[in-house]
Amino acid sequence: MLRAVPPPAARPRTAFVLSGGASLGASQAGMLQALYELGIVPDLLVAASAGALNAAFVASRPQRVSTARQLGRIWVTLERDDVFPMSLSALVGGVCGRRDHLVPASGLRQLVRRHVEFEDLSEAAIPVHLVTVDLADGRELLLSTGPAVEAVTASAAIPGVFPPVMLDGHCLVDGGVINNTPISHAVNLGAERVYVLPTQRPQHHLQRTPATALDAAICGLGLLVNNRLEADIARYERRVELIVLPPPHTTGIQPTCFEHSARLISEAYLAARTTLTAQTGGSPLGLLAESG
């Protein structure tokens, strides 16, 4: 008697969630390399802030190791002025109340134009969804279509640091203000397996006194939003399969300093590779804690 061979089990719909973290976003290049080396690729990408830059980069290229390595090379060559070009007029205007930002977005926009290979988010080979916040009502706005330069810049526009981005009648700023690691959106978009790529551990105090006013603004914002990750892990770990990759050690690294990118990438790669190859079915929160 012939027996029907059951079809192979379908692969769970997989999302990569990339958090913000300014210069600490370099670590995600190492995490992505580890994922690709093991044949783990996303069906969708969900990101905020610095993670939006990384997500848009990989969404416009093949999902393979060479793409992650290329992203890493870009991070290693970045300098502070490439992202945070200090303008005396913007700085004085921001302090005196004549402008709503301290740093012009010219460097950020140039990075997006140079490295994202699609004009509209809807053209991405892998669907990419970027979290922003509408200043008019303080609500999250998820961008899945629209001009790539505007969308990525809006998602990374740290309020008070960069100017807001006007898009389709909305005044948009960094999505990390409310949802820095947007697991919730990945779940709502139908993901069944979610790989979370955080840039730092949840923290309840500053690990080092900020060196500049710009660092203080970014660090203070980080304290406000970063601990949502713990709550979201507890909320969603029973609804989907959550794999939270361990972030590298970031103690003492200012969020506007790009001198440590090579180390962050290397440490994140090794930690992610170890975690992914030795998955034991432990809790996602436990994986995050192991990096301590």
PDB file of C-alpha atoms in Angstrom:
ATOM      1  CA  MET A   1       0.000   0.000   0.000  1.00  0.00           C
ATOM      2  CA  LEU A   2       1.305   3.398  -0.981  1.00  0.00           C
ATOM      3  CA  ARG A   3       1.336   6.007   1.721  1.00  0.00           C
ATOM      4  CA  ALA A   4       1.137   9.679   1.083  1.00  0.00           C
ATOM      5  CA  VAL A   5       4.236  11.569   2.157  1.00  0.00           C
ATOM      6  CA  PRO A   6       3.254  14.552   4.292  1.00  0.00           C
ATOM      7  CA  PRO A   7       4.480  17.888   2.987  1.00  0.00           C
ATOM      8  CA  PRO A   8       7.386  19.446   4.861  1.00  0.00           C
ATOM      9  CA  ALA A   9       6.413  21.736   7.681  1.00  0.00           C
ATOM     10  CA  ALA A  10       6.225  25.336   6.607  1.00  0.00           C
ATOM     11  CA  ARG A  11       8.892  27.613   8.031  1.00  0.00           C
ATOM     12  CA  PRO A  12       7.446  30.012  10.615  1.00  0.00           C
ATOM     13  CA  ARG A  13       6.988  33.538   9.331  1.00  0.00           C
ATOM     14  CA  THR A  14      10.153  35.172  10.582  1.00  0.00           C
ATOM     15  CA  ALA A  15      10.832  38.785  11.547  1.00  0.00           C
ATOM     16  CA  PHE A  16      14.015  40.551  12.501  1.00  0.00           C
ATOM     17  CA  VAL A  17      13.411  43.412  14.956  1.00  0.00           C
ATOM     18  CA  LEU A  18      16.225  45.964  15.068  1.00  0.00           C
ATOM     19  CA  SER A  19      16.317  48.454  17.931  1.00  0.00           C
ATOM     20  CA  GLY A  20      17.771  51.946  18.069  1.00  0.00           C
ATOM     21  CA  GLY A  21      20.906  53.016  19.868  1.00  0.00           C
ATOM     22  CA  ALA A  22      22.770  55.639  17.811  1.00  0.00           C
ATOM     23  CA  SER A  23      26.411  54.526  17.382  1.00  0.00           C
ATOM     24  CA  LEU A  24      25.662  51.245  19.187  1.00  0.00           C
ATOM     25  CA  GLY A  25      23.730  50.213  16.080  1.00  0.00           C
ATOM     26  CA  ALA A  26      27.058  48.955  14.728  1.00  0.00           C
ATOM     27  CA  SER A  27      26.582  45.770  16.765  1.00  0.00           C
ATOM     28  CA  GLN A  28      23.664  44.717  14.575  1.00  0.00           C
ATOM     29  CA  ALA A  29      26.019  44.159  11.646  1.00  0.00           C
ATOM     30  CA  GLY A  30      27.685  41.392  13.667  1.00  0.00           C
ATOM     31  CA  MET A  31      24.342  39.894  14.702  1.00  0.00           C
ATOM     32  CA  LEU A  32      23.125  39.874  11.110  1.00  0.00           C
ATOM     33  CA  GLN A  33      26.287  38.128   9.970  1.00  0.00           C
ATOM     34  CA  ALA A  34      25.747  35.358  12.533  1.00  0.00           C
ATOM     35  CA  LEU A  35      22.113  34.952  11.465  1.00  0.00           C
ATOM     36  CA  TYR A  36      22.942  34.765   7.762  1.00  0.00           C
ATOM     37  CA  GLU A  37      25.792  32.324   8.320  1.00  0.00           C
ATOM     38  CA  LEU A  38      23.299  29.910   9.868  1.00  0.00           C
ATOM     39  CA  GLY A  39      20.834  30.358   7.020  1.00  0.00           C
ATOM     40  CA  ILE A  40      18.390  32.411   9.096  1.00  0.00           C
ATOM     41  CA  VAL A  41      16.727  35.039   6.928  1.00  0.00           C
ATOM     42  CA  PRO A  42      13.718  37.286   7.585  1.00  0.00           C
ATOM     43  CA  ASP A  43      10.360  37.463   5.887  1.00  0.00           C
ATOM     44  CA  LEU A  44      10.034  41.000   7.197  1.00  0.00           C
ATOM     45  CA  LEU A  45      12.102  43.616   8.990  1.00  0.00           C
ATOM     46  CA  VAL A  46      10.785  45.933  11.703  1.00  0.00           C
ATOM     47  CA  ALA A  47      13.010  48.655  13.079  1.00  0.00           C
ATOM     48  CA  ALA A  48      13.368  51.979  14.842  1.00  0.00           C
ATOM     49  CA  SER A  49      15.998  54.697  14.945  1.00  0.00           C
ATOM     50  CA  ALA A  50      19.517  53.421  14.164  1.00  0.00           C
ATOM     51  CA  GLY A  51      17.975  50.028  13.514  1.00  0.00           C
ATOM     52  CA  ALA A  52      15.984  51.622  10.693  1.00  0.00           C
ATOM     53  CA  LEU A  53      19.228  52.513   8.924  1.00  0.00           C
ATOM     54  CA  ASN A  54      20.469  48.934   9.192  1.00  0.00           C
ATOM     55  CA  ALA A  55      17.119  47.434   8.202  1.00  0.00           C
ATOM     56  CA  ALA A  56      16.795  49.619   5.111  1.00  0.00           C
ATOM     57  CA  PHE A  57      20.346  48.739   4.100  1.00  0.00           C
ATOM     58  CA  VAL A  58      19.852  44.965   4.243  1.00  0.00           C
ATOM     59  CA  ALA A  59      16.320  45.188   2.799  1.00  0.00           C
ATOM     60  CA  SER A  60      17.792  46.589  -0.404  1.00  0.00           C
ATOM     61  CA  ARG A  61      20.317  43.768  -0.821  1.00  0.00           C
ATOM     62  CA  PRO A  62      20.466  39.948  -0.876  1.00  0.00           C
ATOM     63  CA  GLN A  63      20.014  38.339   2.534  1.00  0.00           C
ATOM     64  CA  ARG A  64      23.467  36.840   2.829  1.00  0.00           C
ATOM     65  CA  VAL A  65      26.708  37.088   4.770  1.00  0.00           C
ATOM     66  CA  SER A  66      28.372  39.456   2.308  1.00  0.00           C
ATOM     67  CA  THR A  67      25.614  42.016   2.919  1.00  0.00           C
ATOM     68  CA  ALA A  68      26.186  41.959   6.691  1.00  0.00           C
ATOM     69  CA  ARG A  69      29.926  42.298   6.193  1.00  0.00           C
ATOM     70  CA  GLN A  70      29.396  45.234   3.857  1.00  0.00           C
ATOM     71  CA  LEU A  71      27.208  46.889   6.490  1.00  0.00           C
ATOM     72  CA  GLY A  72      29.914  46.313   9.073  1.00  0.00           C
ATOM     73  CA  ARG A  73      32.543  47.963   6.878  1.00  0.00           C
ATOM     74  CA  ILE A  74      30.355  51.056   6.614  1.00  0.00           C
ATOM     75  CA  TRP A  75      29.947  51.291  10.383  1.00  0.00           C
ATOM     76  CA  VAL A  76      33.692  50.944  10.925  1.00  0.00           C
ATOM     77  CA  THR A  77      34.406  53.875   8.611  1.00  0.00           C
ATOM     78  CA  LEU A  78      31.785  56.191  10.143  1.00  0.00           C
ATOM     79  CA  GLU A  79      32.880  59.141  12.228  1.00  0.00           C
ATOM     80  CA  ARG A  80      30.884  61.372  14.536  1.00  0.00           C
ATOM     81  CA  ASP A  81      30.590  64.183  12.010  1.00  0.00           C
ATOM     82  CA  ASP A  82      29.144  61.802   9.405  1.00  0.00           C
ATOM     83  CA  VAL A  83      25.995  61.433  11.506  1.00  0.00           C
ATOM     84  CA  PHE A  84      26.128  64.305  13.980  1.00  0.00           C
ATOM     85  CA  PRO A  85      27.697  67.194  12.040  1.00  0.00           C
ATOM     86  CA  MET A  86      27.868  70.048  14.495  1.00  0.00           C
ATOM     87  CA  SER A  87      26.668  73.354  13.072  1.00  0.00           C
ATOM     88  CA  LEU A  88      27.234  76.474  15.163  1.00  0.00           C
ATOM     89  CA  SER A  89      24.095  78.099  13.776  1.00  0.00           C
ATOM     90  CA  ALA A  90      21.940  75.056  14.563  1.00  0.00           C
ATOM     91  CA  LEU A  91      23.483  74.682  18.020  1.00  0.00           C
ATOM     92  CA  VAL A  92      23.009  78.344  18.941  1.00  0.00           C
ATOM     93  CA  GLY A  93      19.554  78.406  17.387  1.00  0.00           C
ATOM     94  CA  GLY A  94      18.515  75.322  19.320  1.00  0.00           C
ATOM     95  CA  VAL A  95      19.768  76.684  22.626  1.00  0.00           C
ATOM     96  CA  CYS A  96      18.164  80.091  22.049  1.00  0.00           C
ATOM     97  CA  GLY A  97      14.849  78.639  20.938  1.00  0.00           C
ATOM     98  CA  ARG A  98      15.091  79.721  17.315  1.00  0.00           C
ATOM     99  CA  ARG A  99      15.353  76.127  16.066  1.00  0.00           C
ATOM    100  CA  ASP A 100      13.847  72.818  17.165  1.00  0.00           C
ATOM    101  CA  HIS A 101      17.080  70.832  16.846  1.00  0.00           C
ATOM    102  CA  LEU A 102      20.786  70.858  17.713  1.00  0.00           C
ATOM    103  CA  VAL A 103      22.185  68.957  14.728  1.00  0.00           C
ATOM    104  CA  PRO A 104      21.247  69.257  11.040  1.00  0.00           C
ATOM    105  CA  ALA A 105      19.981  66.094   9.371  1.00  0.00           C
ATOM    106  CA  SER A 106      22.205  66.543   6.322  1.00  0.00           C
ATOM    107  CA  GLY A 107      24.662  63.809   7.334  1.00  0.00           C
ATOM    108  CA  LEU A 108      21.879  61.372   8.137  1.00  0.00           C
ATOM    109  CA  ARG A 109      20.137  61.985   4.828  1.00  0.00           C
ATOM    110  CA  GLN A 110      23.372  61.598   2.913  1.00  0.00           C
ATOM    111  CA  LEU A 111      23.988  58.207   4.525  1.00  0.00           C
ATOM    112  CA  VAL A 112      20.531  57.007   3.517  1.00  0.00           C
ATOM    113  CA  ARG A 113      20.865  58.257  -0.065  1.00  0.00           C
ATOM    114  CA  ARG A 114      24.270  56.647  -0.424  1.00  0.00           C
ATOM    115  CA  HIS A 115      23.485  53.218   0.984  1.00  0.00           C
ATOM    116  CA  VAL A 116      19.770  52.431   0.530  1.00  0.00           C
ATOM    117  CA  GLU A 117      19.131  51.058  -2.939  1.00  0.00           C
ATOM    118  CA  PHE A 118      15.423  51.762  -3.351  1.00  0.00           C
ATOM    119  CA  GLU A 119      13.424  54.963  -3.673  1.00  0.00           C
ATOM    120  CA  ASP A 120      10.272  53.824  -1.863  1.00  0.00           C
ATOM    121  CA  LEU A 121       9.918  51.442   1.085  1.00  0.00           C
ATOM    122  CA  SER A 122       7.425  49.398  -0.942  1.00  0.00           C
ATOM    123  CA  GLU A 123      10.219  48.527  -3.405  1.00  0.00           C
ATOM    124  CA  ALA A 124      12.325  46.700  -0.808  1.00  0.00           C
ATOM    125  CA  ALA A 125      13.062  43.065  -1.628  1.00  0.00           C
ATOM    126  CA  ILE A 126      12.240  42.199   1.994  1.00  0.00           C
ATOM    127  CA  PRO A 127       9.254  44.103   3.440  1.00  0.00           C
ATOM    128  CA  VAL A 128      10.605  46.731   5.811  1.00  0.00           C
ATOM    129  CA  HIS A 129       8.514  48.559   8.413  1.00  0.00           C
ATOM    130  CA  LEU A 130       9.908  51.582  10.255  1.00  0.00           C
ATOM    131  CA  VAL A 131       8.549  52.993  13.500  1.00  0.00           C
ATOM    132  CA  THR A 132       8.136  56.739  13.901  1.00  0.00           C
ATOM    133  CA  VAL A 133       6.236  59.011  16.284  1.00  0.00           C
ATOM    134  CA  ASP A 134       3.851  61.745  15.168  1.00  0.00           C
ATOM    135  CA  LEU A 135       4.554  64.805  17.307  1.00  0.00           C
ATOM    136  CA  ALA A 136       1.034  66.130  16.741  1.00  0.00           C
ATOM    137  CA  ASP A 137      -0.617  63.389  18.798  1.00  0.00           C
ATOM    138  CA  GLY A 138       2.308  61.474  20.317  1.00  0.00           C
ATOM    139  CA  ARG A 139       1.301  58.209  18.652  1.00  0.00           C
ATOM    140  CA  GLU A 140       3.392  55.633  16.854  1.00  0.00           C
ATOM    141  CA  LEU A 141       3.154  55.613  13.079  1.00  0.00           C
ATOM    142  CA  LEU A 142       4.463  52.571  11.218  1.00  0.00           C
ATOM    143  CA  LEU A 143       5.846  53.370   7.771  1.00  0.00           C
ATOM    144  CA  SER A 144       5.719  50.529   5.241  1.00  0.00           C
ATOM    145  CA  THR A 145       5.528  52.635   2.089  1.00  0.00           C
ATOM    146  CA  GLY A 146       6.713  56.077   1.146  1.00  0.00           C
ATOM    147  CA  PRO A 147       9.978  57.762   0.146  1.00  0.00           C
ATOM    148  CA  ALA A 148      12.882  55.859   1.663  1.00  0.00           C
ATOM    149  CA  VAL A 149      15.066  58.843   2.516  1.00  0.00           C
ATOM    150  CA  GLU A 150      12.246  60.597   4.348  1.00  0.00           C
ATOM    151  CA  ALA A 151      11.055  57.446   6.126  1.00  0.00           C
ATOM    152  CA  VAL A 152      14.461  56.323   7.384  1.00  0.00           C
ATOM    153  CA  THR A 153      15.441  59.852   8.407  1.00  0.00           C
ATOM    154  CA  ALA A 154      12.151  60.262  10.284  1.00  0.00           C
ATOM    155  CA  SER A 155      12.599  56.981  12.157  1.00  0.00           C
ATOM    156  CA  ALA A 156      16.094  58.079  13.240  1.00  0.00           C
ATOM    157  CA  ALA A 157      15.277  61.738  13.971  1.00  0.00           C
ATOM    158  CA  ILE A 158      16.027  61.907  17.697  1.00  0.00           C
ATOM    159  CA  PRO A 159      13.742  64.700  18.982  1.00  0.00           C
ATOM    160  CA  GLY A 160      15.588  67.831  19.965  1.00  0.00           C
ATOM    161  CA  VAL A 161      18.757  66.518  18.330  1.00  0.00           C
ATOM    162  CA  PHE A 162      17.617  66.243  14.692  1.00  0.00           C
ATOM    163  CA  PRO A 163      14.780  68.232  13.079  1.00  0.00           C
ATOM    164  CA  PRO A 164      11.407  66.477  12.677  1.00  0.00           C
ATOM    165  CA  VAL A 165      10.511  65.183   9.216  1.00  0.00           C
ATOM    166  CA  MET A 166       7.300  66.324   7.547  1.00  0.00           C
ATOM    167  CA  LEU A 167       5.746  63.446   5.627  1.00  0.00           C
ATOM    168  CA  ASP A 168       2.184  63.249   4.308  1.00  0.00           C
ATOM    169  CA  GLY A 169       1.035  65.906   6.754  1.00  0.00           C
ATOM    170  CA  HIS A 170       2.683  64.235   9.753  1.00  0.00           C
ATOM    171  CA  CYS A 171       5.475  65.746  11.848  1.00  0.00           C
ATOM    172  CA  LEU A 172       7.621  62.683  12.529  1.00  0.00           C
ATOM    173  CA  VAL A 173      10.474  61.896  14.898  1.00  0.00           C
ATOM    174  CA  ASP A 174      12.441  58.878  16.124  1.00  0.00           C
ATOM    175  CA  GLY A 175      10.212  55.854  16.749  1.00  0.00           C
ATOM    176  CA  GLY A 176      12.486  54.814  19.590  1.00  0.00           C
ATOM    177  CA  VAL A 177      10.941  57.548  21.726  1.00  0.00           C
ATOM    178  CA  ILE A 178       8.001  55.235  22.375  1.00  0.00           C
ATOM    179  CA  ASN A 179       8.949  51.826  20.976  1.00  0.00           C
ATOM    180  CA  ASN A 180      12.691  51.363  20.633  1.00  0.00           C
ATOM    181  CA  THR A 181      12.512  47.602  20.035  1.00  0.00           C
ATOM    182  CA  PRO A 182       9.216  47.192  18.156  1.00  0.00           C
ATOM    183  CA  ILE A 183       8.407  43.551  18.856  1.00  0.00           C
ATOM    184  CA  SER A 184       4.728  44.504  19.048  1.00  0.00           C
ATOM    185  CA  HIS A 185       4.615  45.557  15.402  1.00  0.00           C
ATOM    186  CA  ALA A 186       6.342  42.361  14.251  1.00  0.00           C
ATOM    187  CA  VAL A 187       3.713  40.303  16.067  1.00  0.00           C
ATOM    188  CA  ASN A 188       0.863  42.405  14.690  1.00  0.00           C
ATOM    189  CA  LEU A 189       2.270  41.931  11.184  1.00  0.00           C
ATOM    190  CA  GLY A 190       1.935  38.168  11.539  1.00  0.00           C
ATOM    191  CA  ALA A 191       5.416  37.084  12.586  1.00  0.00           C
ATOM    192  CA  GLU A 192       5.542  33.704  14.292  1.00  0.00           C
ATOM    193  CA  ARG A 193       9.268  33.694  15.041  1.00  0.00           C
ATOM    194  CA  VAL A 194      10.953  36.947  16.054  1.00  0.00           C
ATOM    195  CA  TYR A 195      14.687  37.515  16.286  1.00  0.00           C
ATOM    196  CA  VAL A 196      15.372  40.609  18.356  1.00  0.00           C
ATOM    197  CA  LEU A 197      18.595  42.535  17.730  1.00  0.00           C
ATOM    198  CA  PRO A 198      19.018  44.933  20.704  1.00  0.00           C
ATOM    199  CA  THR A 199      21.923  47.341  20.931  1.00  0.00           C
ATOM    200  CA  GLN A 200      22.206  47.366  24.727  1.00  0.00           C
ATOM    201  CA  ARG A 201      20.819  45.750  27.846  1.00  0.00           C
ATOM    202  CA  PRO A 202      17.924  47.337  29.712  1.00  0.00           C
ATOM    203  CA  GLN A 203      19.378  49.794  32.210  1.00  0.00           C
ATOM    204  CA  HIS A 204      17.925  51.858  35.014  1.00  0.00           C
ATOM    205  CA  HIS A 205      20.723  54.390  35.415  1.00  0.00           C
ATOM    206  CA  LEU A 206      23.458  55.969  33.355  1.00  0.00           C
ATOM    207  CA  GLN A 207      26.593  53.845  33.347  1.00  0.00           C
ATOM    208  CA  ARG A 208      28.794  56.862  32.722  1.00  0.00           C
ATOM    209  CA  THR A 209      28.326  60.616  32.926  1.00  0.00           C
ATOM    210  CA  PRO A 210      27.669  61.939  29.383  1.00  0.00           C
ATOM    211  CA  ALA A 211      30.581  63.898  27.958  1.00  0.00           C
ATOM    212  CA  THR A 212      28.559  66.492  26.063  1.00  0.00           C
ATOM    213  CA  ALA A 213      25.086  68.001  26.009  1.00  0.00           C
ATOM    214  CA  LEU A 214      24.360  65.967  22.881  1.00  0.00           C
ATOM    215  CA  ASP A 215      25.361  62.747  24.648  1.00  0.00           C
ATOM    216  CA  ALA A 216      23.260  63.721  27.679  1.00  0.00           C
ATOM    217  CA  ALA A 217      20.180  64.236  25.508  1.00  0.00           C
ATOM    218  CA  ILE A 218      20.548  60.857  23.796  1.00  0.00           C
ATOM    219  CA  CYS A 219      21.438  58.988  27.003  1.00  0.00           C
ATOM    220  CA  GLY A 220      18.501  60.501  28.864  1.00  0.00           C
ATOM    221  CA  LEU A 221      16.133  59.465  26.107  1.00  0.00           C
ATOM    222  CA  GLY A 222      17.601  55.975  26.232  1.00  0.00           C
ATOM    223  CA  LEU A 223      16.798  55.640  29.926  1.00  0.00           C
ATOM    224  CA  LEU A 224      13.192  56.555  29.238  1.00  0.00           C
ATOM    225  CA  VAL A 225      12.568  54.044  26.462  1.00  0.00           C
ATOM    226  CA  ASN A 226      15.056  51.204  26.764  1.00  0.00           C
ATOM    227  CA  ASN A 227      13.358  49.290  29.558  1.00  0.00           C
ATOM    228  CA  ARG A 228      10.246  48.624  27.488  1.00  0.00           C
ATOM    229  CA  LEU A 229      12.165  45.679  26.029  1.00  0.00           C
ATOM    230  CA  GLU A 230      11.816  43.723  29.277  1.00  0.00           C
ATOM    231  CA  ALA A 231       8.073  44.335  29.376  1.00  0.00           C
ATOM    232  CA  ASP A 232       7.592  43.369  25.731  1.00  0.00           C
ATOM    233  CA  ILE A 233       9.541  40.144  26.146  1.00  0.00           C
ATOM    234  CA  ALA A 234       7.280  39.154  29.035  1.00  0.00           C
ATOM    235  CA  ARG A 235       4.207  40.143  27.040  1.00  0.00           C
ATOM    236  CA  TYR A 236       4.966  38.362  23.775  1.00  0.00           C
ATOM    237  CA  GLU A 237       7.129  35.344  24.622  1.00  0.00           C
ATOM    238  CA  ARG A 238       4.044  33.147  24.988  1.00  0.00           C
ATOM    239  CA  ARG A 239       2.463  34.377  21.757  1.00  0.00           C
ATOM    240  CA  VAL A 240       5.418  33.906  19.397  1.00  0.00           C
ATOM    241  CA  GLU A 241       8.826  32.282  19.413  1.00  0.00           C
ATOM    242  CA  LEU A 242      11.188  34.991  20.637  1.00  0.00           C
ATOM    243  CA  ILE A 243      14.954  34.800  20.231  1.00  0.00           C
ATOM    244  CA  VAL A 244      16.675  37.804  21.784  1.00  0.00           C
ATOM    245  CA  LEU A 245      20.301  38.053  20.739  1.00  0.00           C
ATOM    246  CA  PRO A 246      22.730  39.224  23.437  1.00  0.00           C
ATOM    247  CA  PRO A 247      24.053  42.756  22.939  1.00  0.00           C
ATOM    248  CA  PRO A 248      27.757  43.451  23.413  1.00  0.00           C
ATOM    249  CA  HIS A 249      29.194  45.262  26.406  1.00  0.00           C
ATOM    250  CA  THR A 250      28.622  48.984  25.906  1.00  0.00           C
ATOM    251  CA  THR A 251      29.699  50.363  29.289  1.00  0.00           C
ATOM    252  CA  GLY A 252      31.523  53.641  28.823  1.00  0.00           C
ATOM    253  CA  ILE A 253      30.620  54.075  25.153  1.00  0.00           C
ATOM    254  CA  GLN A 254      28.930  57.364  24.404  1.00  0.00           C
ATOM    255  CA  PRO A 255      26.072  57.064  21.880  1.00  0.00           C
ATOM    256  CA  THR A 256      27.710  59.599  19.572  1.00  0.00           C
ATOM    257  CA  CYS A 257      31.120  57.878  19.580  1.00  0.00           C
ATOM    258  CA  PHE A 258      31.886  55.665  16.584  1.00  0.00           C
ATOM    259  CA  GLU A 259      35.411  54.646  17.591  1.00  0.00           C
ATOM    260  CA  HIS A 260      34.280  51.308  19.033  1.00  0.00           C
ATOM    261  CA  SER A 261      32.318  50.001  16.033  1.00  0.00           C
ATOM    262  CA  ALA A 262      34.774  47.227  15.130  1.00  0.00           C
ATOM    263  CA  ARG A 263      34.740  45.844  18.675  1.00  0.00           C
ATOM    264  CA  LEU A 264      30.956  46.058  18.954  1.00  0.00           C
ATOM    265  CA  ILE A 265      30.519  44.190  15.673  1.00  0.00           C
ATOM    266  CA  SER A 266      33.005  41.468  16.643  1.00  0.00           C
ATOM    267  CA  GLU A 267      31.574  40.935  20.137  1.00  0.00           C
ATOM    268  CA  ALA A 268      27.998  40.947  18.887  1.00  0.00           C
ATOM    269  CA  TYR A 269      28.838  38.435  16.167  1.00  0.00           C
ATOM    270  CA  LEU A 270      30.527  36.001  18.557  1.00  0.00           C
ATOM    271  CA  ALA A 271      27.766  36.271  21.168  1.00  0.00           C
ATOM    272  CA  ALA A 272      25.005  35.855  18.577  1.00  0.00           C
ATOM    273  CA  ARG A 273      26.759  32.912  16.953  1.00  0.00           C
ATOM    274  CA  THR A 274      27.127  31.181  20.321  1.00  0.00           C
ATOM    275  CA  THR A 275      23.499  31.833  21.247  1.00  0.00           C
ATOM    276  CA  LEU A 276      22.095  30.697  17.917  1.00  0.00           C
ATOM    277  CA  THR A 277      24.142  27.509  17.662  1.00  0.00           C
ATOM    278  CA  ALA A 278      23.443  26.494  21.242  1.00  0.00           C
ATOM    279  CA  GLN A 279      19.748  27.302  21.462  1.00  0.00           C
ATOM    280  CA  THR A 280      18.435  25.335  24.387  1.00  0.00           C
ATOM    281  CA  GLY A 281      14.877  26.519  24.457  1.00  0.00           C
ATOM    282  CA  GLY A 282      15.591  28.792  27.424  1.00  0.00           C
ATOM    283  CA  SER A 283      13.601  31.970  27.951  1.00  0.00           C
ATOM    284  CA  PRO A 284      14.433  34.935  25.717  1.00  0.00           C
ATOM    285  CA  LEU A 285      14.966  37.101  28.763  1.00  0.00           C
ATOM    286  CA  GLY A 286      17.503  34.560  29.956  1.00  0.00           C
ATOM    287  CA  LEU A 287      19.442  34.890  26.735  1.00  0.00           C
ATOM    288  CA  LEU A 288      19.597  38.629  27.220  1.00  0.00           C
ATOM    289  CA  ALA A 289      20.841  38.211  30.765  1.00  0.00           C
ATOM    290  CA  GLU A 290      23.601  35.780  29.702  1.00  0.00           C
ATOM    291  CA  SER A 291      25.498  38.610  28.041  1.00  0.00           C
ATOM    292  CA  GLY A 292      26.039  40.165  31.468  1.00  0.00           C
TER     293      GLY A 292
END
